[in-house]
Short mmCIF file of C-alpha atoms in Angstrom, two decimals:
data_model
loop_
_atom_site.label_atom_id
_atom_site.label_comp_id
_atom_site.label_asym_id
_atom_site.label_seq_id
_atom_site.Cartn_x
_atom_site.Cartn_y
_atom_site.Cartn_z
CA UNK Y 17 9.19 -1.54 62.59
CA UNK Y 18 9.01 2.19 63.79
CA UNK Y 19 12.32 2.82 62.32
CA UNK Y 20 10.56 1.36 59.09
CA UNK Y 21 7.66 3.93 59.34
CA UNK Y 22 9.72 6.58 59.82
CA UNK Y 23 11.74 6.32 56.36
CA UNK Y 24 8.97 5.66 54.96
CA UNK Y 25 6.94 8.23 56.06
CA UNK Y 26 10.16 10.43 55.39
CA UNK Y 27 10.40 9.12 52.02
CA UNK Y 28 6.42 10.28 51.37
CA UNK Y 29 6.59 13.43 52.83
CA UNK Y 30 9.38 14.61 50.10
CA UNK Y 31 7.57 13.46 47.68
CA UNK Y 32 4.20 15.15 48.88
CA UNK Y 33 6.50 18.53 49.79
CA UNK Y 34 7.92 18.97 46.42
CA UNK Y 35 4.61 18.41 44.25
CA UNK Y 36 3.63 14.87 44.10
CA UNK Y 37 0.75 13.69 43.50
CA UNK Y 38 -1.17 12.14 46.76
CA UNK Y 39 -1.15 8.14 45.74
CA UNK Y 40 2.46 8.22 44.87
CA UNK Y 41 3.20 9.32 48.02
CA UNK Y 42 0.77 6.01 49.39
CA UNK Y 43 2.83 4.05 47.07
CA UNK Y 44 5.85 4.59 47.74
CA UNK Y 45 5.13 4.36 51.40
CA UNK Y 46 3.65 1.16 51.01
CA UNK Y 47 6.65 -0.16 48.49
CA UNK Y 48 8.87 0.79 51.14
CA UNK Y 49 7.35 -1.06 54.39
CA UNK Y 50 6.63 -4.07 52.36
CA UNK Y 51 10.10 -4.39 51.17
CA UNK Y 52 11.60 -4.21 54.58
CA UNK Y 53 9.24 -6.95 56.08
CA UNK Y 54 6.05 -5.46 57.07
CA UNK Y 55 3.27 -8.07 57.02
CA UNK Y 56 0.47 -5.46 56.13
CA UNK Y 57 1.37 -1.66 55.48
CA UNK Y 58 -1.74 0.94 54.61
CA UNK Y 59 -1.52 4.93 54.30
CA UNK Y 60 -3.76 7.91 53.75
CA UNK Y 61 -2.27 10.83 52.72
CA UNK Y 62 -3.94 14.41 51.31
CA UNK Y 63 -2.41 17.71 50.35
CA UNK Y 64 -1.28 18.70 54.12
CA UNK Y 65 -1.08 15.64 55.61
CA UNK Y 66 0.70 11.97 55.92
CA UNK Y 67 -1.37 9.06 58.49
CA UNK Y 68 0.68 5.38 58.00
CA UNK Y 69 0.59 2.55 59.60
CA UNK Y 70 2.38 -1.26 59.55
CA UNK Y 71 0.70 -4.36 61.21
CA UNK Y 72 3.39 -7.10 62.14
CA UNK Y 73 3.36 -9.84 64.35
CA UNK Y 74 0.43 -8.95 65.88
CA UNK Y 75 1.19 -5.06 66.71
CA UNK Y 76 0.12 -2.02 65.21
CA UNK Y 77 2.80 1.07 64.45
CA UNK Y 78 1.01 4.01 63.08
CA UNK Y 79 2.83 7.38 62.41
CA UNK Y 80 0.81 10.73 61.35
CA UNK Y 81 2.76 13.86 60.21
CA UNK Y 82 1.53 17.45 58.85
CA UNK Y 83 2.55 18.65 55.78
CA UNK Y 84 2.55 22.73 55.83
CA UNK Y 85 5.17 23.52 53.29
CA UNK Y 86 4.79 22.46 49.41
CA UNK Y 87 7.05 23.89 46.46
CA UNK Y 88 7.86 22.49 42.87
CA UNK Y 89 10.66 20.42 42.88
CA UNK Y 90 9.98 17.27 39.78
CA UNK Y 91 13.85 16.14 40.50
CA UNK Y 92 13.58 15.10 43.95
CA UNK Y 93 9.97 13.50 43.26
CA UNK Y 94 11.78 11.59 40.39
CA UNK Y 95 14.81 10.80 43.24
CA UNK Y 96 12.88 9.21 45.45
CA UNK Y 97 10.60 6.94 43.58
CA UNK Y 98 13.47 5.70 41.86
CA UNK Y 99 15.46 4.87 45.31
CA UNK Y 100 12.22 3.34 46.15
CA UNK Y 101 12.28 1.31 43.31
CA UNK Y 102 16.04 0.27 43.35
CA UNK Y 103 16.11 -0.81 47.49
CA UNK Y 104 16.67 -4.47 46.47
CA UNK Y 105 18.74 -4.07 43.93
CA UNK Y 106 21.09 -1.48 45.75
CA UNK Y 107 21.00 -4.01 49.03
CA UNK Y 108 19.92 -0.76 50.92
CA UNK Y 109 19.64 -1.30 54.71
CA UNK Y 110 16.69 1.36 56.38
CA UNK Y 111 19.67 3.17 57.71
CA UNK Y 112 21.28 3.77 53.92
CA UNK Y 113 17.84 4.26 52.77
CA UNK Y 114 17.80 7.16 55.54
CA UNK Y 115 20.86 8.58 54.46
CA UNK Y 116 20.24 8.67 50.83
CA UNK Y 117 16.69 10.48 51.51
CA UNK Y 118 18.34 13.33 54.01
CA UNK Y 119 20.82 13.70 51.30
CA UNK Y 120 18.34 14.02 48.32
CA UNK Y 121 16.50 16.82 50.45
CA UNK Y 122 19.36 18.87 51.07
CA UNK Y 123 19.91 18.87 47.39
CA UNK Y 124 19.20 21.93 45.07
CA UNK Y 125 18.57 21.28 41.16
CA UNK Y 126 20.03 24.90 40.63
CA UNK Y 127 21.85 27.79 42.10
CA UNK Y 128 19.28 30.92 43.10
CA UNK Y 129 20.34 32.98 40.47
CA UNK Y 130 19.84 30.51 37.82
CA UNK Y 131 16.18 29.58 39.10
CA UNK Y 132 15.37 33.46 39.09
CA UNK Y 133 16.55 34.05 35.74
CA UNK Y 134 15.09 31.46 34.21
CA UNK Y 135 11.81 32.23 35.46
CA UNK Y 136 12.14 36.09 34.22
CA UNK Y 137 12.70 34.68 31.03
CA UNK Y 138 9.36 32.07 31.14
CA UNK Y 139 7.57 35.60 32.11
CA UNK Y 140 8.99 37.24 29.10
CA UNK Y 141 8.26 34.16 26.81
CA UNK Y 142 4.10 34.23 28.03
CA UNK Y 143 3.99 37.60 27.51
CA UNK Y 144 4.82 36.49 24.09
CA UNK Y 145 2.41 33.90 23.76
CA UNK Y 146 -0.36 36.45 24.92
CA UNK Y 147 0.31 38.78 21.86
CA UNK Y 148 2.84 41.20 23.53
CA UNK Y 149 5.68 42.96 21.79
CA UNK Y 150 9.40 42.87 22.12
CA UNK Y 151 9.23 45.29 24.74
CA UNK Y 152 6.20 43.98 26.79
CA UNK Y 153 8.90 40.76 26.98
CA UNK Y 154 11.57 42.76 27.95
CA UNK Y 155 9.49 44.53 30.68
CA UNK Y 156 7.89 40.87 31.90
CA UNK Y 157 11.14 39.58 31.83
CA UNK Y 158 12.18 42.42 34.47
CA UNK Y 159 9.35 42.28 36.66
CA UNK Y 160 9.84 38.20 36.82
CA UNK Y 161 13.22 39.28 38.21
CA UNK Y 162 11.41 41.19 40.89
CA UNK Y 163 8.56 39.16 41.96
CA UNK Y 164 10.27 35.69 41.80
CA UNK Y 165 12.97 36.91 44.19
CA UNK Y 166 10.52 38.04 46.36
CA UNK Y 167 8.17 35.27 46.57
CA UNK Y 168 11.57 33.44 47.33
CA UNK Y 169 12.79 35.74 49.99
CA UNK Y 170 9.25 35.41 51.74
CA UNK Y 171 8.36 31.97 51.41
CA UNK Y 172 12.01 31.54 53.39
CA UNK Y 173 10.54 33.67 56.27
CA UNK Y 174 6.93 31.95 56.45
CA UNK Y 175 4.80 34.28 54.86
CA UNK Y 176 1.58 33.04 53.76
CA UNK Y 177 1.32 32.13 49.91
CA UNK Y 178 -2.38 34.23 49.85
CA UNK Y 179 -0.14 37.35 50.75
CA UNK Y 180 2.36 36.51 48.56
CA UNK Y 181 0.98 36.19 45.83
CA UNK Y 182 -1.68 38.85 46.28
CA UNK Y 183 1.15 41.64 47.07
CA UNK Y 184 3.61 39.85 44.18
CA UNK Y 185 0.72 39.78 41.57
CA UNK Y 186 0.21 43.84 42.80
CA UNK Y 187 3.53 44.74 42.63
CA UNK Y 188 3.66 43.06 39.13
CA UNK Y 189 0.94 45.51 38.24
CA UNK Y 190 2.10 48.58 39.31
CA UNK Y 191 5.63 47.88 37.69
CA UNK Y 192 4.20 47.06 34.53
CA UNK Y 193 2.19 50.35 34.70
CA UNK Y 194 5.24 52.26 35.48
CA UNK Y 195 7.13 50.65 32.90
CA UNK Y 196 4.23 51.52 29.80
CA UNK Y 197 4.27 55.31 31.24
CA UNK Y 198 7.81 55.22 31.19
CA UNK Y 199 7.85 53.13 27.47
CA UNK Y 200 9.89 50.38 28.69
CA UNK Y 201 6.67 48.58 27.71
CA UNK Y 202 4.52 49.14 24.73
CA UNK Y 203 0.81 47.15 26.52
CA UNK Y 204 0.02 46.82 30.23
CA UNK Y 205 -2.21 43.91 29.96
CA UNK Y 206 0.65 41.93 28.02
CA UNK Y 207 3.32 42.73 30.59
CA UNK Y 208 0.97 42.09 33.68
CA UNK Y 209 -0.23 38.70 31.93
CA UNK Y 210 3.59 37.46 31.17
CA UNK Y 211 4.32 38.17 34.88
CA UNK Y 212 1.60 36.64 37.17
CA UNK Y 213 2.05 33.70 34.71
CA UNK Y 214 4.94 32.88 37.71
CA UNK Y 215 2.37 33.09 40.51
CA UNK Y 216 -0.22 30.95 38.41
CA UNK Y 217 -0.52 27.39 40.43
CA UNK Y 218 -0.24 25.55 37.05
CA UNK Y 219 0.81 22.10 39.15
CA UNK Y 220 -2.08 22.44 41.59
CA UNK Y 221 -4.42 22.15 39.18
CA UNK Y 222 -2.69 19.20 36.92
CA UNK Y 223 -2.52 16.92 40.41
CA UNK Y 224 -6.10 18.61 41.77
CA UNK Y 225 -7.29 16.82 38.02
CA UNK Y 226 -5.03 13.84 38.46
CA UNK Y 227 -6.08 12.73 41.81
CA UNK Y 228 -10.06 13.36 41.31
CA UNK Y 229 -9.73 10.98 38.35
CA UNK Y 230 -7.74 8.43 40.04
CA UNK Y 231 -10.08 8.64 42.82
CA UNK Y 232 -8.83 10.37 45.51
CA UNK Y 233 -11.96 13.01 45.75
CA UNK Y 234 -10.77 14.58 49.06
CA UNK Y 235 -7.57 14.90 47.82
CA UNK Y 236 -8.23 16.57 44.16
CA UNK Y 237 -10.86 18.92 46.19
CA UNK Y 238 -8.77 20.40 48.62
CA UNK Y 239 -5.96 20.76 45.45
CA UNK Y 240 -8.65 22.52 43.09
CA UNK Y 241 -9.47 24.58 46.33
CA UNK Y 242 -5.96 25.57 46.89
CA UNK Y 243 -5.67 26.45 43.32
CA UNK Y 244 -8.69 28.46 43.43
CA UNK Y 245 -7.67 30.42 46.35
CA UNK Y 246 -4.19 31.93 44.82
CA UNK Y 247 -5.99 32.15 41.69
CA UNK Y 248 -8.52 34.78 43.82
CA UNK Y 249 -5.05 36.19 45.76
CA UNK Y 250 -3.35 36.73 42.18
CA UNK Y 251 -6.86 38.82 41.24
CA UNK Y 252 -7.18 40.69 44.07
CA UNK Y 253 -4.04 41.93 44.25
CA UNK Y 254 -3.55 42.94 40.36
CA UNK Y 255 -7.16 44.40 40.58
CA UNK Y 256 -6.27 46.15 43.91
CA UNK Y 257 -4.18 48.35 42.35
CA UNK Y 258 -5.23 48.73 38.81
CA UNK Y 259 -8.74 49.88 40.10
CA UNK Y 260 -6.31 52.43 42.92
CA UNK Y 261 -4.48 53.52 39.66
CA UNK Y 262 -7.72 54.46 37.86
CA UNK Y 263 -9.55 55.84 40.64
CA UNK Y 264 -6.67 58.03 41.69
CA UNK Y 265 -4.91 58.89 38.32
CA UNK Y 266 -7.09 58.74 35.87
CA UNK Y 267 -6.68 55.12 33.57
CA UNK Y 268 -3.81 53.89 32.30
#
């Protein structure tokens, strides 16, 4: 039973990691320790955090584990709930079912380079969508180069998101202002728009909506508060140094 709880509890904490929304994770969890025998399984889990337990034969296993690091990763979500799915019909053992969930999480969807181009060109393409010209895309496009390596490079070496995205929303700034006086780019506000569109916690808010309708209040609050905090870091860093620009230079 407490090799049970552990896959299963592995098998939610991907799935929480990588963007999930909070009762998939109690789902899956529970799909999982039913399958392989438990007589009652229950789990509670929120945004940074996993409790579990199984009741069989008259004991009680219970397993809690933190959650501190979340990114976007829809494949390995889709991965694992469909392994949780298939465990009968694959005759998966809780070993196998160990393997293939250490194996999904080593996986990457896409090599580095391709993830940082393609999200210099989603910069470029909202700069678009906000009214900006071919050369406000082509300067979002090369500040989304810039900041999405960065926010890479740091969330590999623990730095807080709040920092990150407050320094990555003011480099963003200060590049795009450089770029108009140097006329790479033909409207600041375009170009800065197109670029914190990367640091904008678009999935936060979709599960933060998700899980307050489906009930889980504690979970959708702390989600909309999360959101709402990087949405603050995001402003104070662009405003940071648009107001130091201003105040020491003379407007834009």
């Amino acid at each position: 039973m407490n090799e049970i709880l552990q896959v299963a509890m592995l098998a939610g904490q991907m799935i929480l990691e990588n963007g999930g929304e909070t009762y998939r994770v109690e789902e899956t969890i529970w799909r999982i320790c039913k399958i392989y025998g438990a007589a009652e399984a229950e789990s509670f889990a929120t945004p940074t955090g996993i409790m579990a337990s199984i009741c069989h034969e008259g004991k009680i296993y219970s397993l809690t584990r933190r959650v501190s690091n979340r990114t976007v990763n829809l494949n390995k979500i889709d991965k694992v709930n469909d392994l949780s799915r298939s465990i009968l019909s694959k005759n998966l053992s809780v070993n196998d079912l160990k393997q293939e969930l250490i194996k999904i999480n080593k996986e990457d969807i896409y090599p580095l380079p391709v993830i940082i181009i393609f999200s210099a060109l989603g910069a470029g393409s909202f700069s678009v969508l906000f009214g900006g010209t071919f050369k406000d895309v082509f300067a979002a496009f090369l500040i989304g180069l810039i900041i999405k390596s960065l926010t890479i490079k740091w969330s590999e070496i623990g730095i807080n998101s709040f920092f990150i995205n407050s320094i990555c929303s003011g480099i963003a700034a200060l590049l795009a202002i450089i770029l108009y006086k140097l006329g790479i780019a033909s409207q600041v506000n375009q170009t800065i728009i197109g670029a914190i569109m990367l640091l904008v916690p678009g999935l936060a808010i979709t599960n933060a909506i998700r899980d307050t309708i489906s009930g889980d209040l504690l979970s959708g609050i702390i989600r909309a508060a999360e959101a709402f905090l990087v949405a603050i870091s995001i402003a104070v860093g662009t405003g940071a140094v648009l107001s130091f620009w201003i105040s020491n230079f003379g407007g834009i």
